[in-house]
C-alpha cells in the first residue's frame, strides 16, 4: 500500500507516492475533508451531504454522494481508493492517526507540553516547533464557514495558541530570551487578551535587562483590560509585576529549566 498523508490544517492536501494528488475538483476535496472530521470514524450519509454541497444537498443526495465517492476514489488512485469504505450508515476513511495531520498535531503538542513540565525544555521546543510547522492555515478550509465546524475549529485554534505560548516558555527556559521576546512582541498585538503572552513577554524582557520595558508592557495590558473589558490582570501577572519590582533573583536564574519555565 502506498503511504498517504492527509493534511487539513489549512487547505486540503493529500500526499502519496512522493507527490500531491489532485483529487478531481472541489466536491471530492470537500468529501475527503469532511471524512477526516471524525479522525477516521464513520460519517453518516446525511452529515456528509450537508458538508459537501455548499448550497444544500442535491435532490437525489445519495446518488450524488455515490458519484462524489467514485470521483474521489479515482483521484486517490487504485490503491488508495480502497481506503474509502462503505458502511451501513455512511462512509469511513480507513486511515490511522499517523496519516492525519490533525492527530499528529495533537500528539506533538501534548508530548511537547509534557516534556516542558518535566523539565526537558530542549525536547519541548523541538516537539512544539514541529507541531506549529505543520499548521498551514484555518482547519478544514475547504469546507467553508459551516456552523458545525465552529467547535472543531475553535478547539484546534486554541491548541495552536497554547502550543505557541508553551514554545516561548521552552525558549525562555533554555535561555533564548531574545528569540522569545521577538516572537511574543508580535503575538501580543495579534491576540491582545491572552494574558499568558504578556506574562512571558515581560519575563523575557526582564531577562534581557529591560526591566523598565517589562513593567511598561504590564501597564499597557492593565490599561487595555480595564478599558476594553473592565477587568484587572490575573494573579500570575500581578505576581510577576511584584517580583520584577523587587528584582527577584529566581526570574533570572535558569540553571533549573523546569523552575525557570514556570517562574
PDB file of C-alpha atoms in Angstrom, residues 44-245:
ATOM      1  CA  UNK A  44     -23.341   9.356   8.151  1.00  0.00           C
ATOM      2  CA  UNK A  45     -24.655   9.989   4.639  1.00  0.00           C
ATOM      3  CA  UNK A  46     -26.778  12.992   5.617  1.00  0.00           C
ATOM      4  CA  UNK A  47     -23.915  14.627   7.507  1.00  0.00           C
ATOM      5  CA  UNK A  48     -21.605  14.174   4.543  1.00  0.00           C
ATOM      6  CA  UNK A  49     -24.051  15.625   2.040  1.00  0.00           C
ATOM      7  CA  UNK A  50     -24.625  18.665   4.273  1.00  0.00           C
ATOM      8  CA  UNK A  51     -20.891  19.325   4.393  1.00  0.00           C
ATOM      9  CA  UNK A  52     -20.047  18.554   0.767  1.00  0.00           C
ATOM     10  CA  UNK A  53     -22.657  20.690  -1.003  1.00  0.00           C
ATOM     11  CA  UNK A  54     -22.309  24.336  -0.054  1.00  0.00           C
ATOM     12  CA  UNK A  55     -25.773  25.419  -1.259  1.00  0.00           C
ATOM     13  CA  UNK A  56     -27.587  22.413   0.160  1.00  0.00           C
ATOM     14  CA  UNK A  57     -27.719  18.759  -0.956  1.00  0.00           C
ATOM     15  CA  UNK A  58     -28.997  17.983  -4.477  1.00  0.00           C
ATOM     16  CA  UNK A  59     -32.443  16.464  -4.934  1.00  0.00           C
ATOM     17  CA  UNK A  60     -31.072  12.910  -5.104  1.00  0.00           C
ATOM     18  CA  UNK A  61     -28.462  13.363  -2.399  1.00  0.00           C
ATOM     19  CA  UNK A  62     -27.466   9.705  -2.025  1.00  0.00           C
ATOM     20  CA  UNK A  63     -26.884   9.270  -5.743  1.00  0.00           C
ATOM     21  CA  UNK A  64     -24.831  12.471  -5.843  1.00  0.00           C
ATOM     22  CA  UNK A  65     -22.839  11.251  -2.876  1.00  0.00           C
ATOM     23  CA  UNK A  66     -22.061   7.968  -4.627  1.00  0.00           C
ATOM     24  CA  UNK A  67     -20.820   9.892  -7.653  1.00  0.00           C
ATOM     25  CA  UNK A  68     -18.620  12.070  -5.418  1.00  0.00           C
ATOM     26  CA  UNK A  69     -17.205   8.973  -3.740  1.00  0.00           C
ATOM     27  CA  UNK A  70     -16.404   7.443  -7.122  1.00  0.00           C
ATOM     28  CA  UNK A  71     -14.619  10.623  -8.246  1.00  0.00           C
ATOM     29  CA  UNK A  72     -12.653  10.752  -5.022  1.00  0.00           C
ATOM     30  CA  UNK A  73     -11.583   7.131  -5.390  1.00  0.00           C
ATOM     31  CA  UNK A  74     -10.404   7.861  -8.917  1.00  0.00           C
ATOM     32  CA  UNK A  75      -8.444  10.864  -7.679  1.00  0.00           C
ATOM     33  CA  UNK A  76      -6.793   8.834  -4.924  1.00  0.00           C
ATOM     34  CA  UNK A  77      -5.858   6.063  -7.321  1.00  0.00           C
ATOM     35  CA  UNK A  78      -6.451   2.340  -7.386  1.00  0.00           C
ATOM     36  CA  UNK A  79      -4.573   1.501  -4.194  1.00  0.00           C
ATOM     37  CA  UNK A  80      -5.591   4.436  -2.029  1.00  0.00           C
ATOM     38  CA  UNK A  81      -9.183   4.467  -3.272  1.00  0.00           C
ATOM     39  CA  UNK A  82      -9.752   1.341  -1.197  1.00  0.00           C
ATOM     40  CA  UNK A  83      -9.319   3.423   1.960  1.00  0.00           C
ATOM     41  CA  UNK A  84     -12.759   4.932   1.319  1.00  0.00           C
ATOM     42  CA  UNK A  85     -15.111   2.290   2.686  1.00  0.00           C
ATOM     43  CA  UNK A  86     -18.889   1.986   2.579  1.00  0.00           C
ATOM     44  CA  UNK A  87     -20.537   1.204   5.929  1.00  0.00           C
ATOM     45  CA  UNK A  88     -24.153   0.605   6.953  1.00  0.00           C
ATOM     46  CA  UNK A  89     -24.972   4.247   7.614  1.00  0.00           C
ATOM     47  CA  UNK A  90     -22.318   6.135   5.704  1.00  0.00           C
ATOM     48  CA  UNK A  91     -18.666   6.156   4.679  1.00  0.00           C
ATOM     49  CA  UNK A  92     -15.396   5.747   6.509  1.00  0.00           C
ATOM     50  CA  UNK A  93     -11.886   6.847   5.653  1.00  0.00           C
ATOM     51  CA  UNK A  94      -9.833   3.889   6.843  1.00  0.00           C
ATOM     52  CA  UNK A  95      -6.630   5.644   7.840  1.00  0.00           C
ATOM     53  CA  UNK A  96      -4.659   5.668  11.077  1.00  0.00           C
ATOM     54  CA  UNK A  97      -3.817   8.656  13.298  1.00  0.00           C
ATOM     55  CA  UNK A  98      -0.300   8.888  11.866  1.00  0.00           C
ATOM     56  CA  UNK A  99      -1.781   9.645   8.436  1.00  0.00           C
ATOM     57  CA  UNK A 100      -3.838  12.678   9.559  1.00  0.00           C
ATOM     58  CA  UNK A 101      -2.133  15.952  10.421  1.00  0.00           C
ATOM     59  CA  UNK A 102      -4.847  16.714  12.986  1.00  0.00           C
ATOM     60  CA  UNK A 103      -3.861  13.646  15.013  1.00  0.00           C
ATOM     61  CA  UNK A 104      -0.108  14.137  14.703  1.00  0.00           C
ATOM     62  CA  UNK A 105      -0.528  17.809  15.666  1.00  0.00           C
ATOM     63  CA  UNK A 106      -2.400  16.942  18.864  1.00  0.00           C
ATOM     64  CA  UNK A 107       0.111  14.245  19.796  1.00  0.00           C
ATOM     65  CA  UNK A 108       3.107  16.536  19.235  1.00  0.00           C
ATOM     66  CA  UNK A 109       1.595  19.361  21.285  1.00  0.00           C
ATOM     67  CA  UNK A 110       0.645  17.006  24.101  1.00  0.00           C
ATOM     68  CA  UNK A 111       4.113  15.440  24.180  1.00  0.00           C
ATOM     69  CA  UNK A 112       5.791  18.849  23.997  1.00  0.00           C
ATOM     70  CA  UNK A 113       3.826  20.183  26.935  1.00  0.00           C
ATOM     71  CA  UNK A 114       4.601  17.065  28.961  1.00  0.00           C
ATOM     72  CA  UNK A 115       8.310  17.459  28.188  1.00  0.00           C
ATOM     73  CA  UNK A 116       8.227  21.082  29.314  1.00  0.00           C
ATOM     74  CA  UNK A 117       6.521  20.214  32.584  1.00  0.00           C
ATOM     75  CA  UNK A 118       9.123  17.507  33.231  1.00  0.00           C
ATOM     76  CA  UNK A 119      11.980  19.988  32.727  1.00  0.00           C
ATOM     77  CA  UNK A 120      13.142  18.896  29.262  1.00  0.00           C
ATOM     78  CA  UNK A 121      12.877  22.280  27.540  1.00  0.00           C
ATOM     79  CA  UNK A 122      15.002  21.187  24.579  1.00  0.00           C
ATOM     80  CA  UNK A 123      12.669  18.305  23.750  1.00  0.00           C
ATOM     81  CA  UNK A 124       9.646  20.543  24.330  1.00  0.00           C
ATOM     82  CA  UNK A 125      10.962  23.158  21.921  1.00  0.00           C
ATOM     83  CA  UNK A 126      11.567  20.535  19.243  1.00  0.00           C
ATOM     84  CA  UNK A 127       8.131  18.916  19.571  1.00  0.00           C
ATOM     85  CA  UNK A 128       6.156  22.149  19.828  1.00  0.00           C
ATOM     86  CA  UNK A 129       8.073  23.700  16.954  1.00  0.00           C
ATOM     87  CA  UNK A 130       7.362  20.650  14.808  1.00  0.00           C
ATOM     88  CA  UNK A 131       3.659  20.836  15.631  1.00  0.00           C
ATOM     89  CA  UNK A 132       3.438  24.518  14.742  1.00  0.00           C
ATOM     90  CA  UNK A 133       5.350  23.958  11.499  1.00  0.00           C
ATOM     91  CA  UNK A 134       2.549  21.638  10.357  1.00  0.00           C
ATOM     92  CA  UNK A 135      -0.057  24.392  10.733  1.00  0.00           C
ATOM     93  CA  UNK A 136      -0.785  25.858   7.278  1.00  0.00           C
ATOM     94  CA  UNK A 137      -3.972  27.835   7.921  1.00  0.00           C
ATOM     95  CA  UNK A 138      -7.580  27.557   9.073  1.00  0.00           C
ATOM     96  CA  UNK A 139      -8.514  23.922   9.794  1.00  0.00           C
ATOM     97  CA  UNK A 140     -10.789  22.332   7.175  1.00  0.00           C
ATOM     98  CA  UNK A 141     -10.531  25.417   4.961  1.00  0.00           C
ATOM     99  CA  UNK A 142     -12.168  23.567   2.041  1.00  0.00           C
ATOM    100  CA  UNK A 143     -15.419  23.151   3.983  1.00  0.00           C
ATOM    101  CA  UNK A 144     -16.123  26.871   4.255  1.00  0.00           C
ATOM    102  CA  UNK A 145     -17.995  28.532   7.116  1.00  0.00           C
ATOM    103  CA  UNK A 146     -20.357  25.877   8.377  1.00  0.00           C
ATOM    104  CA  UNK A 147     -21.815  26.221  11.908  1.00  0.00           C
ATOM    105  CA  UNK A 148     -20.940  22.578  12.594  1.00  0.00           C
ATOM    106  CA  UNK A 149     -17.255  23.424  12.136  1.00  0.00           C
ATOM    107  CA  UNK A 150     -17.142  26.179  14.767  1.00  0.00           C
ATOM    108  CA  UNK A 151     -16.439  23.771  17.621  1.00  0.00           C
ATOM    109  CA  UNK A 152     -13.737  21.639  15.957  1.00  0.00           C
ATOM    110  CA  UNK A 153     -12.004  24.705  14.533  1.00  0.00           C
ATOM    111  CA  UNK A 154     -12.049  26.561  17.848  1.00  0.00           C
ATOM    112  CA  UNK A 155     -10.527  23.529  19.569  1.00  0.00           C
ATOM    113  CA  UNK A 156      -7.583  23.412  17.188  1.00  0.00           C
ATOM    114  CA  UNK A 157      -7.042  27.172  17.130  1.00  0.00           C
ATOM    115  CA  UNK A 158      -6.919  27.219  20.923  1.00  0.00           C
ATOM    116  CA  UNK A 159      -4.484  24.313  20.950  1.00  0.00           C
ATOM    117  CA  UNK A 160      -2.288  26.134  18.439  1.00  0.00           C
ATOM    118  CA  UNK A 161      -2.301  29.266  20.627  1.00  0.00           C
ATOM    119  CA  UNK A 162      -1.335  27.204  23.669  1.00  0.00           C
ATOM    120  CA  UNK A 163       1.421  25.449  21.711  1.00  0.00           C
ATOM    121  CA  UNK A 164       2.853  28.803  20.643  1.00  0.00           C
ATOM    122  CA  UNK A 165       2.919  30.039  24.235  1.00  0.00           C
ATOM    123  CA  UNK A 166       4.454  26.824  25.518  1.00  0.00           C
ATOM    124  CA  UNK A 167       7.112  27.068  22.806  1.00  0.00           C
ATOM    125  CA  UNK A 168       8.101  30.527  24.026  1.00  0.00           C
ATOM    126  CA  UNK A 169       8.170  29.214  27.588  1.00  0.00           C
ATOM    127  CA  UNK A 170      10.550  26.474  26.440  1.00  0.00           C
ATOM    128  CA  UNK A 171      12.760  29.065  24.740  1.00  0.00           C
ATOM    129  CA  UNK A 172      12.914  31.115  27.914  1.00  0.00           C
ATOM    130  CA  UNK A 173      13.758  28.003  29.903  1.00  0.00           C
ATOM    131  CA  UNK A 174      16.648  27.275  27.533  1.00  0.00           C
ATOM    132  CA  UNK A 175      17.976  30.834  27.814  1.00  0.00           C
ATOM    133  CA  UNK A 176      16.768  32.145  24.452  1.00  0.00           C
ATOM    134  CA  UNK A 177      15.025  35.216  25.852  1.00  0.00           C
ATOM    135  CA  UNK A 178      15.738  37.361  22.737  1.00  0.00           C
ATOM    136  CA  UNK A 179      14.074  34.805  20.459  1.00  0.00           C
ATOM    137  CA  UNK A 180      11.049  34.536  22.724  1.00  0.00           C
ATOM    138  CA  UNK A 181      10.723  38.315  23.029  1.00  0.00           C
ATOM    139  CA  UNK A 182      10.813  38.744  19.251  1.00  0.00           C
ATOM    140  CA  UNK A 183       8.004  36.216  18.762  1.00  0.00           C
ATOM    141  CA  UNK A 184       5.909  37.465  21.676  1.00  0.00           C
ATOM    142  CA  UNK A 185       6.138  41.144  20.728  1.00  0.00           C
ATOM    143  CA  UNK A 186       4.107  40.408  17.601  1.00  0.00           C
ATOM    144  CA  UNK A 187       1.886  37.836  19.322  1.00  0.00           C
ATOM    145  CA  UNK A 188       0.509  40.234  21.952  1.00  0.00           C
ATOM    146  CA  UNK A 189      -0.636  42.532  19.140  1.00  0.00           C
ATOM    147  CA  UNK A 190      -2.347  39.683  17.290  1.00  0.00           C
ATOM    148  CA  UNK A 191      -4.056  38.319  20.443  1.00  0.00           C
ATOM    149  CA  UNK A 192      -4.057  41.143  22.999  1.00  0.00           C
ATOM    150  CA  UNK A 193      -6.313  39.429  25.546  1.00  0.00           C
ATOM    151  CA  UNK A 194      -4.189  36.317  26.062  1.00  0.00           C
ATOM    152  CA  UNK A 195      -2.530  37.207  29.359  1.00  0.00           C
ATOM    153  CA  UNK A 196      -0.033  34.356  29.189  1.00  0.00           C
ATOM    154  CA  UNK A 197       1.678  36.021  26.218  1.00  0.00           C
ATOM    155  CA  UNK A 198       2.113  39.276  28.110  1.00  0.00           C
ATOM    156  CA  UNK A 199       3.458  37.398  31.116  1.00  0.00           C
ATOM    157  CA  UNK A 200       6.072  35.594  29.015  1.00  0.00           C
ATOM    158  CA  UNK A 201       6.943  38.811  27.159  1.00  0.00           C
ATOM    159  CA  UNK A 202       7.544  40.710  30.405  1.00  0.00           C
ATOM    160  CA  UNK A 203       9.667  37.859  31.748  1.00  0.00           C
ATOM    161  CA  UNK A 204      11.699  37.736  28.533  1.00  0.00           C
ATOM    162  CA  UNK A 205      12.256  41.493  28.590  1.00  0.00           C
ATOM    163  CA  UNK A 206      13.382  41.321  32.189  1.00  0.00           C
ATOM    164  CA  UNK A 207      15.849  38.557  31.376  1.00  0.00           C
ATOM    165  CA  UNK A 208      17.332  40.668  28.595  1.00  0.00           C
ATOM    166  CA  UNK A 209      17.942  43.525  31.025  1.00  0.00           C
ATOM    167  CA  UNK A 210      14.919  45.622  30.075  1.00  0.00           C
ATOM    168  CA  UNK A 211      13.099  45.944  33.402  1.00  0.00           C
ATOM    169  CA  UNK A 212      11.550  49.310  32.549  1.00  0.00           C
ATOM    170  CA  UNK A 213      10.104  47.995  29.296  1.00  0.00           C
ATOM    171  CA  UNK A 214       8.844  44.846  31.016  1.00  0.00           C
ATOM    172  CA  UNK A 215       6.911  46.934  33.537  1.00  0.00           C
ATOM    173  CA  UNK A 216       5.642  49.197  30.754  1.00  0.00           C
ATOM    174  CA  UNK A 217       4.222  46.204  28.886  1.00  0.00           C
ATOM    175  CA  UNK A 218       2.406  45.062  32.016  1.00  0.00           C
ATOM    176  CA  UNK A 219       0.955  48.549  32.479  1.00  0.00           C
ATOM    177  CA  UNK A 220      -0.179  48.526  28.849  1.00  0.00           C
ATOM    178  CA  UNK A 221      -2.049  45.285  29.429  1.00  0.00           C
ATOM    179  CA  UNK A 222      -3.581  46.559  32.661  1.00  0.00           C
ATOM    180  CA  UNK A 223      -4.922  49.630  30.856  1.00  0.00           C
ATOM    181  CA  UNK A 224      -6.181  47.542  27.919  1.00  0.00           C
ATOM    182  CA  UNK A 225      -8.079  45.125  30.146  1.00  0.00           C
ATOM    183  CA  UNK A 226      -9.573  47.915  32.209  1.00  0.00           C
ATOM    184  CA  UNK A 227     -10.634  49.994  29.202  1.00  0.00           C
ATOM    185  CA  UNK A 228     -11.894  47.199  26.941  1.00  0.00           C
ATOM    186  CA  UNK A 229     -13.174  44.581  29.380  1.00  0.00           C
ATOM    187  CA  UNK A 230     -13.450  46.288  32.758  1.00  0.00           C
ATOM    188  CA  UNK A 231     -11.279  43.681  34.469  1.00  0.00           C
ATOM    189  CA  UNK A 232      -7.856  43.572  36.124  1.00  0.00           C
ATOM    190  CA  UNK A 233      -4.919  41.300  35.179  1.00  0.00           C
ATOM    191  CA  UNK A 234      -4.932  37.847  36.713  1.00  0.00           C
ATOM    192  CA  UNK A 235      -2.884  36.770  39.728  1.00  0.00           C
ATOM    193  CA  UNK A 236       0.037  35.406  37.678  1.00  0.00           C
ATOM    194  CA  UNK A 237       0.623  38.781  36.046  1.00  0.00           C
ATOM    195  CA  UNK A 238       0.213  40.683  39.302  1.00  0.00           C
ATOM    196  CA  UNK A 239       2.692  38.364  40.986  1.00  0.00           C
ATOM    197  CA  UNK A 240       5.202  38.736  38.150  1.00  0.00           C
ATOM    198  CA  UNK A 241       4.976  42.524  38.333  1.00  0.00           C
ATOM    199  CA  UNK A 242       5.805  42.476  42.037  1.00  0.00           C
ATOM    200  CA  UNK A 243       8.695  40.070  41.505  1.00  0.00           C
ATOM    201  CA  UNK A 244      10.141  42.314  38.792  1.00  0.00           C
ATOM    202  CA  UNK A 245       9.841  45.364  41.062  1.00  0.00           C
TER     203      UNK A 245
END
